[in-house]
XYZ file of C-alpha atoms in Angstrom:
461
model
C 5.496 34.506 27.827
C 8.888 32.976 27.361
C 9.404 30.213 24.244
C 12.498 27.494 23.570
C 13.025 26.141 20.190
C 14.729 23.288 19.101
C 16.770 23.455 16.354
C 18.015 19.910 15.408
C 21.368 18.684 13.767
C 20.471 14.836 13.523
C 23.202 13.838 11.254
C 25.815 14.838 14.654
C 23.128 13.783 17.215
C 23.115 17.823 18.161
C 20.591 20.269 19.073
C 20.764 24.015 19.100
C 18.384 26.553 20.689
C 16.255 29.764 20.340
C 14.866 30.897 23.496
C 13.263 34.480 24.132
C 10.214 36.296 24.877
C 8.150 38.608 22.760
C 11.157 41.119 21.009
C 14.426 39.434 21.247
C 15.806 35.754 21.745
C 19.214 34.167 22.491
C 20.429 31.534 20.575
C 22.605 28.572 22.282
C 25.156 26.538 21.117
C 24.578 27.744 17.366
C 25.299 24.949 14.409
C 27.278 26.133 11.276
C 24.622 26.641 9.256
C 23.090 29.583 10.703
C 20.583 30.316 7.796
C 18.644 27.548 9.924
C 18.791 29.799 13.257
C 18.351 32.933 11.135
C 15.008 31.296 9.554
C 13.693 30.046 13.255
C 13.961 33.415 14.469
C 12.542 35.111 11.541
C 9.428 33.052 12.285
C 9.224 34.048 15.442
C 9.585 37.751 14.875
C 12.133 37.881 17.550
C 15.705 39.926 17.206
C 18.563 37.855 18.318
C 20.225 39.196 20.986
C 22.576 36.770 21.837
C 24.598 33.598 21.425
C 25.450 31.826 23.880
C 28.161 28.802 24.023
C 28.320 26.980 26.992
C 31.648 25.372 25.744
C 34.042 25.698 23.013
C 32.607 22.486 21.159
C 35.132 19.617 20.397
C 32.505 17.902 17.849
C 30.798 20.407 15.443
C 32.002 23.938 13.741
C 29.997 26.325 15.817
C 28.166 29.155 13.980
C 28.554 31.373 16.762
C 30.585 33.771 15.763
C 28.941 33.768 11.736
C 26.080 34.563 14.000
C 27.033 37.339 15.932
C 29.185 39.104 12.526
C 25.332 39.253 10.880
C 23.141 40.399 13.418
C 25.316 42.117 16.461
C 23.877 40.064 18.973
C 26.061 39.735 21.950
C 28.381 36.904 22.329
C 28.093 35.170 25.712
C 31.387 32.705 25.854
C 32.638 31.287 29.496
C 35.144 33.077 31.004
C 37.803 30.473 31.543
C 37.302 29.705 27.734
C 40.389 30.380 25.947
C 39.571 32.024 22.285
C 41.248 34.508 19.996
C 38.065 36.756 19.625
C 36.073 39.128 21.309
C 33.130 37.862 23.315
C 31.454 38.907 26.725
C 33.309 36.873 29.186
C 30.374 34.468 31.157
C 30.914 33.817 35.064
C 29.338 31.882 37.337
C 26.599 33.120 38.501
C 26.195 36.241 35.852
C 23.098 37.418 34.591
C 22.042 38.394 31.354
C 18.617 40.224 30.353
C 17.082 38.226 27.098
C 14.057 39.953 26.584
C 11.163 41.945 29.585
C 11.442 38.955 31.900
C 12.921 36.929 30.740
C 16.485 35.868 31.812
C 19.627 33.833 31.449
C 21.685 32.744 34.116
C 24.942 31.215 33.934
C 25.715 28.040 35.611
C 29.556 26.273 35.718
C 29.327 22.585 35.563
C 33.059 21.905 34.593
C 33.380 18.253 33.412
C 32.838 18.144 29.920
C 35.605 20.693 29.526
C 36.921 22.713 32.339
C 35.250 25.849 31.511
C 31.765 24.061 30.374
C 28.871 26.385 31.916
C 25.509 25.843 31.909
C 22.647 28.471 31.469
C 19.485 28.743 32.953
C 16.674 30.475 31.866
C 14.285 32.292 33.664
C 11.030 33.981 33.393
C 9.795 36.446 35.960
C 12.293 35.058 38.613
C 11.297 31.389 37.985
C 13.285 28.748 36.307
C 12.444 27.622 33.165
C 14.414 25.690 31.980
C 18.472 25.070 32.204
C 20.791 24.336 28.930
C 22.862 21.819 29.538
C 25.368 22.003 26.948
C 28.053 18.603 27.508
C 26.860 18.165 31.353
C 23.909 16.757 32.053
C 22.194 14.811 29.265
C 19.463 12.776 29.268
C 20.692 9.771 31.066
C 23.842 10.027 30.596
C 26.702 13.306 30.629
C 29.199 14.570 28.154
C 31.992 12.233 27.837
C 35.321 13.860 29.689
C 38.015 12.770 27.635
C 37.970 15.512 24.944
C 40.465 18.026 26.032
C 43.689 16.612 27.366
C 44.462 12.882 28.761
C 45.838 14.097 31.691
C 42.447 15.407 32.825
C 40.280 13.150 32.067
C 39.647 11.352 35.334
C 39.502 14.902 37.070
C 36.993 15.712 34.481
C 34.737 12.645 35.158
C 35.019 13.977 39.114
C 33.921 17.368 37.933
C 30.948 16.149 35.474
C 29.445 14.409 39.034
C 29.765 17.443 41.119
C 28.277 19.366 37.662
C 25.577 17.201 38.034
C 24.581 17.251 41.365
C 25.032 20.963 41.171
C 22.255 20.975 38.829
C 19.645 18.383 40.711
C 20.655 20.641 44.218
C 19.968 23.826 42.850
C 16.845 23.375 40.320
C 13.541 22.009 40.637
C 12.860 18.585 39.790
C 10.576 19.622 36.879
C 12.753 21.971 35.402
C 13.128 20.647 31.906
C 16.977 19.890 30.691
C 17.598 20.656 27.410
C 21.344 19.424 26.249
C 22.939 20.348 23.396
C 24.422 16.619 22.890
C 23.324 13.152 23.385
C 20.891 12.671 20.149
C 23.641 10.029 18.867
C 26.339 12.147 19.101
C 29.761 10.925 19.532
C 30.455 13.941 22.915
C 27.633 11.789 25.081
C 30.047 9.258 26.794
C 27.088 6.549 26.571
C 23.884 6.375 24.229
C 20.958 8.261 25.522
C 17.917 6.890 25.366
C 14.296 9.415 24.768
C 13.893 12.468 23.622
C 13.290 14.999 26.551
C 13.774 14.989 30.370
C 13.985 16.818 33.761
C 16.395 17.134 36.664
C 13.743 15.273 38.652
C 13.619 12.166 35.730
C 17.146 12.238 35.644
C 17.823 12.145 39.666
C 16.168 9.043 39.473
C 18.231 6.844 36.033
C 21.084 9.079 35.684
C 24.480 7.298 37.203
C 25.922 10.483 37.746
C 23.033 10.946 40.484
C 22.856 7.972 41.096
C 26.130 6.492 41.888
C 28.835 7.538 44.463
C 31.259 9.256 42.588
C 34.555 6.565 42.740
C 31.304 3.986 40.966
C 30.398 6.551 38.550
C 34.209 7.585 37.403
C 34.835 4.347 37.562
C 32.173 2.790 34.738
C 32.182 6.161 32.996
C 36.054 5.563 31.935
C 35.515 1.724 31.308
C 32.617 2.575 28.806
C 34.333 5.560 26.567
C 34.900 4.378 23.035
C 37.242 5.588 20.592
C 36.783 9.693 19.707
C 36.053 10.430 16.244
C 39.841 11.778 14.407
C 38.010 14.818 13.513
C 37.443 15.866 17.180
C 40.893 17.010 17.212
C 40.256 19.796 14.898
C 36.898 21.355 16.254
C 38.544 22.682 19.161
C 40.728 24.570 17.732
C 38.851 25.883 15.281
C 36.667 27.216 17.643
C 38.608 28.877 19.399
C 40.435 30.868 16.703
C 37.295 31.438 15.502
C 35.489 29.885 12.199
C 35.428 31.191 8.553
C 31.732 32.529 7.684
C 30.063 29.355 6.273
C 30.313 29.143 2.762
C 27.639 26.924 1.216
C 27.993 28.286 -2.643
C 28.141 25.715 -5.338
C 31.455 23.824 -5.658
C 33.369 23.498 -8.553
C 31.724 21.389 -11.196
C 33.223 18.134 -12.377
C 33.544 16.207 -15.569
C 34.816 12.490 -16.399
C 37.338 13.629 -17.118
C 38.370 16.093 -14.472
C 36.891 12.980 -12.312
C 39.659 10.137 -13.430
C 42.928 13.174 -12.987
C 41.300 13.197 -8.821
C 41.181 9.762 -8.524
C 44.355 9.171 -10.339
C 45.809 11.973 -7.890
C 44.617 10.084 -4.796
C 42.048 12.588 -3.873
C 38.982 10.774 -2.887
C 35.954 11.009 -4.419
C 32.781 10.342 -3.025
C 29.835 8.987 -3.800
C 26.680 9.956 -2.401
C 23.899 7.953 -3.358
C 22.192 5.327 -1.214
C 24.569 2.226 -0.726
C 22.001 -0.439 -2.705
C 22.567 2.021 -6.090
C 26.191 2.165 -5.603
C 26.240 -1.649 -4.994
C 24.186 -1.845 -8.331
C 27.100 0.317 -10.601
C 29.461 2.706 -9.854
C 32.698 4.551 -10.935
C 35.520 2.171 -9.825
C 37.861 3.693 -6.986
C 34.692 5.937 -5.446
C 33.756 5.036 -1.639
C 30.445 5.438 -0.751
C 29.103 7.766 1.852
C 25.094 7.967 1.978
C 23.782 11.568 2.008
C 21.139 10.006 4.150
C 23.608 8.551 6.514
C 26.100 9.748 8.829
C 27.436 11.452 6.494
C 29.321 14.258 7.973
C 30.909 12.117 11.188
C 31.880 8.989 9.158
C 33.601 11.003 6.524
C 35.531 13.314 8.354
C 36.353 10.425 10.799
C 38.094 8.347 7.734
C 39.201 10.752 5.546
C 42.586 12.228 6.314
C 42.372 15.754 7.170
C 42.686 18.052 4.486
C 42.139 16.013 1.781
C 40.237 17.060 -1.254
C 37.161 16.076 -1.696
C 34.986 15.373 -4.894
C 31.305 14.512 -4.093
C 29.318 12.628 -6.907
C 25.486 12.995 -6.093
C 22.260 11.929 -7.792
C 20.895 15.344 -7.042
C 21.508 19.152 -6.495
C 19.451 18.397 -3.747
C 21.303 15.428 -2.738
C 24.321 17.267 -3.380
C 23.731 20.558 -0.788
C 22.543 18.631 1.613
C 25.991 16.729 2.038
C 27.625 19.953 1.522
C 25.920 21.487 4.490
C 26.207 18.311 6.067
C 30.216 18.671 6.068
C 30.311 22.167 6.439
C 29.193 21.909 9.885
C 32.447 19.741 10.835
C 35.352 22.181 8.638
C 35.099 20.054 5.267
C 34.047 23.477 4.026
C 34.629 23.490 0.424
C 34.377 20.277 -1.951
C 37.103 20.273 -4.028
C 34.441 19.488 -7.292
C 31.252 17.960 -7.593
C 28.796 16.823 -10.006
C 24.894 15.304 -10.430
C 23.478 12.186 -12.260
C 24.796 8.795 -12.116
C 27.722 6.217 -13.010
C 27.420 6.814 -16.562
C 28.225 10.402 -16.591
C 31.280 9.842 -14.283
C 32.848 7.194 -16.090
C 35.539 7.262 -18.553
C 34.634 6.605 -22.057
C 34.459 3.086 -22.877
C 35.096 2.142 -18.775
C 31.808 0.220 -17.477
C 30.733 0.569 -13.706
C 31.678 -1.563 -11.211
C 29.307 -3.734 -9.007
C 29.486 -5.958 -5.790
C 26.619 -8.382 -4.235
C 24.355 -7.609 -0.962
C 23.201 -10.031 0.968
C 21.638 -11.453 4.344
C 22.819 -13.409 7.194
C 20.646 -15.885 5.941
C 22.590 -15.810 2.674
C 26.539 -15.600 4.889
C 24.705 -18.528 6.506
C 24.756 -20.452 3.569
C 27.766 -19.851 1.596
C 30.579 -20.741 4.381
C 32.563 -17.314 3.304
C 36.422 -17.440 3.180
C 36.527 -13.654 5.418
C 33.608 -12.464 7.989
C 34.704 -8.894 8.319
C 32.609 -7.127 10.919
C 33.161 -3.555 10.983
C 30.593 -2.596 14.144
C 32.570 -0.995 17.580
C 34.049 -2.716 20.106
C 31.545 -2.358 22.355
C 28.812 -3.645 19.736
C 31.284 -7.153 19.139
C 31.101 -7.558 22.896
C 27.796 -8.144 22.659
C 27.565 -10.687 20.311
C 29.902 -11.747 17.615
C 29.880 -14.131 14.527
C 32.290 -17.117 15.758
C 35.561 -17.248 13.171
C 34.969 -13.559 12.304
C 37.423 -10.952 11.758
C 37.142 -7.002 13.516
C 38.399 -4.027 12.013
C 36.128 -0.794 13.502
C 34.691 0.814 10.451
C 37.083 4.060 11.357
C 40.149 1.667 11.061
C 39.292 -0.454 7.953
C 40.847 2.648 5.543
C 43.938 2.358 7.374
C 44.162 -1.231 7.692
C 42.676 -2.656 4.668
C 46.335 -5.103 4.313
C 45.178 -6.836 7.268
C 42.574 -7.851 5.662
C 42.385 -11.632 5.010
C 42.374 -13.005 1.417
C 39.874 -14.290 -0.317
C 36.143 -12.851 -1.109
C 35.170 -10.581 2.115
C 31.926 -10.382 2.748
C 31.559 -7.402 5.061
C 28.835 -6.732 8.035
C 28.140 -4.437 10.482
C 24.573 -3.749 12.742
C 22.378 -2.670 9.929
C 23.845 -1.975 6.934
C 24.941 1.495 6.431
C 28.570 0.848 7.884
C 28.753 -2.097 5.836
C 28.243 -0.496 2.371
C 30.713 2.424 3.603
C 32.982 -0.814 4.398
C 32.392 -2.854 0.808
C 32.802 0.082 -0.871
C 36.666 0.551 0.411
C 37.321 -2.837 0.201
C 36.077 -2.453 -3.736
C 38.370 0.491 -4.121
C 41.572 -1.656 -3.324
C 40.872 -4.463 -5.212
C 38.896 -6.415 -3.092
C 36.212 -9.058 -4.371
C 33.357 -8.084 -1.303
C 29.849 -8.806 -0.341
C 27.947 -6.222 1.252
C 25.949 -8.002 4.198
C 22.602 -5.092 4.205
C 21.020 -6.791 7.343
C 19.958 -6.138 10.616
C 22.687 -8.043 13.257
C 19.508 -9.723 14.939
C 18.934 -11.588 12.175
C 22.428 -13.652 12.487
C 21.065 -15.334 15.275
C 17.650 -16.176 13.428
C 20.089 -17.459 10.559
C 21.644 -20.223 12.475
C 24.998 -18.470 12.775
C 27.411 -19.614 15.467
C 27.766 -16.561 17.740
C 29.910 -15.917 20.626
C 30.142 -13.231 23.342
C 32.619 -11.182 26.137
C 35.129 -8.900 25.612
C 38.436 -9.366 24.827
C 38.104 -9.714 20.956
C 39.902 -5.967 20.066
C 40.391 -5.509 17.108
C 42.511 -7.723 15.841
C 41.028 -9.892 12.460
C 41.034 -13.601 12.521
C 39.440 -15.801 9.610
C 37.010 -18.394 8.323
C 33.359 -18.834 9.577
């Protein structure tokens, strides 16, 4: 009997996979953090036998090669990938023995990049299942816009003909199981659910749905900015990663704190954005461990950058750690546990800013409405008067920010505190508005809709 399972990266909206039979497994599309993989297995009792990529990933450091360095497994890479390591070059069609039975065939569905290949697994002859890597998600496909600008609209072609490649050639209940589309930024529209088949997905997904000029067509209108980051996976990748490192960092005084800040590193404060609202060390920015962590910060932060993390935890503290690691912010440059009063200078007091509701923005008339949500959120619904800066522009564009008190919003809350707590940094007298964006409607607030409000800022309320 054959077995599949899921290894989940929710902070990147990812998931990896162990598949295999009764002695050996492969492992596809492999996170970072391969203790994870190396654990899954172990429970198992299976050897890993291979790794499998079914694209050199533009979103996530891939633990692939880490992987194959530690337990010899053979690395299965497409063929028309172009990397600076060895691997076993993948063709169409190509056939690889997992364990007694059980299979893996390999399946190009160019679209998400032009080399993207599929794999489908087989037991006895029979299909499985099929790994679907950037091509067919669930409801949705990998957005096609990751490699160059120049192909992105032959891309989109090739991500239809992937698709209906797949729904021709497999059964309708052949489970897909897609390494994106969990809320990660590759899927080029939200997914909705948590597993599918070809069959479900011949029936909602537009790629099957739609004639192909319809599907290119609202496929390009719907693709959002790509995180900065993005830029540096690929290549990474294809050189091939550093092992993961995930050893303590450098520990960090008040001190040493105040010479970072003072240096323009940033620094980085972990805890949960009502605490940092509360008290913290002025000049910090807040990025929740429990958040989206790892794409927010490496989206903002310019590349390269050190880092210093201030956590609550050691707990706290290695989960961010592993959290970054898995998109190349490998090594904080310090780090330290406990609160606001061990980070402080002596004789410097924290700094605070309010939270509030829509109920409260409501009430008070604000001087600035700063909403920091995407485009394609403001469309939807907007507070009338309101300034827009995307929260992966405001660090850039903090100058355009109107004067007087801000008080900052976004859809729920997390954004917002990431928001108030750069605005706090430079200077800024801010409100952090922690609230649901249904509720501005139930507060009375005047809200308009349509496109056409970029992101340009505009002022009053």
């Amino acid at each position: 009997m054959f077995f599949i399972d899921t290894i989940e990266t929710e902070g990147l909206g990812n998931r990896s996979y162990l598949a295999g039979g009764a002695h050996t497994a492969v492992v596809v599309d492999p996170p970072r953090d391969i203790d994870r993989v190396l654990a899954a297995a172990a429970v198992r009792g299976v050897r890993i036998s291979h790794v499998a990529e079914t694209h050199v990933h533009n979103d996530y450091v891939s633990g692939g090669l880490d992987l194959v360095r530690l337990t010899g497994a053979g690395y299965l890479v497409p063929a028309q990938a172009h990397v600076a390591f060895a691997r076993t070059p993948v063709a169409d069609g190509e056939t690889v023995e997992v364990d007694e039975g059980v299979t893996l065939r390999a399946m190009a569905t160019p679209g998400h990049t032009p080399h993207h290949t599929s794999y489908v697994l087989q037991e006895q002859g029979t299909v499985a299942a099929v790994f679907t890597g950037g091509s067919l998600l669930i409801g949705s496909v990998g957005r096609p816009d990751l490699v160059e600008p120049r192909l992105t609209e032959a891309l989109a072609r090739a991500q239809h003909a992937s698709a209906h490649r797949l729904a021709a050639e497999l059964p309708d209940e052949t489970p897909v199981l897609p390494t994106h589309g969990f809320g990660s930024f590759c899927s080029s529209s939200p997914s909705e659910g948590d597993a599918t088949t070809i069959g479900k997905e011949k029936s909602g997904n537009d790629a099957l749905t739609k004639d192909v000029d319809s599907f290119v067509a609202g496929l390009l209108a719907g693709l959002e900015d790509v995180p900065t980051y993005y830029a540096h996976m690929g290549p990474t990748n294809a050189q091939g990663p550093a092992p993961v490192d995930l050893t303590e960092p450098a520990p960090a005084d008040a001190a040493d704190i105040a010479g970072r800040l003072a240096a323009g590193e940033w620094v980085v404060d972990l805890r949960n954005r009502i605490a940092f609202a509360e008290g913290h060390l002025a000049g910090s920015f807040n990025f929740e461990a429990d958040g989206k962590i790892a794409t927010y910060l490496a989206w903002m932060i310019p590349w390269g950058k050190p880092v210093t993390l201030l956590a609550e935890s050691p707990a706290q503290l290695a989960a961010a750690q592993r959290e970054l690691a898995r998109v190349g912010i490998d090594r904080p440059a310090a780090a330290t546990t406990g609160g606001p009063r061990d980070w402080i200078p002596e004789g410097a007091t924290p700094r605070s800013f309010p939270r509030a509701t829509f109920a409260d923005l409501a009430a008070h008339a604000p001087d600035v409405v700063l909403d920091v949500r995407r485009d394609s959120e403001r469309d939807k619904g907007w507070i009338k008067g309101s300034a827009h800066i995307p929260i992966h522009q405001l660090h850039r564009r903090l100058a355009e920010v109107p004067p007087g008190t801000v008080w900052v919003h976004c859809g729920g809350g997390m954004r917002a505190g990431i928001a108030a707590s750069l605005l706090d940094a430079a200077g800024r007298d801010v409100v952090a508005v922690d609230d649901s964006f249904d509720a501005a409607t139930d507060a009375g607030l005047p809200l308009t809709t349509g496109t056409g409000t970029g992101t340009g800022t505009g002022t009053g309320h």
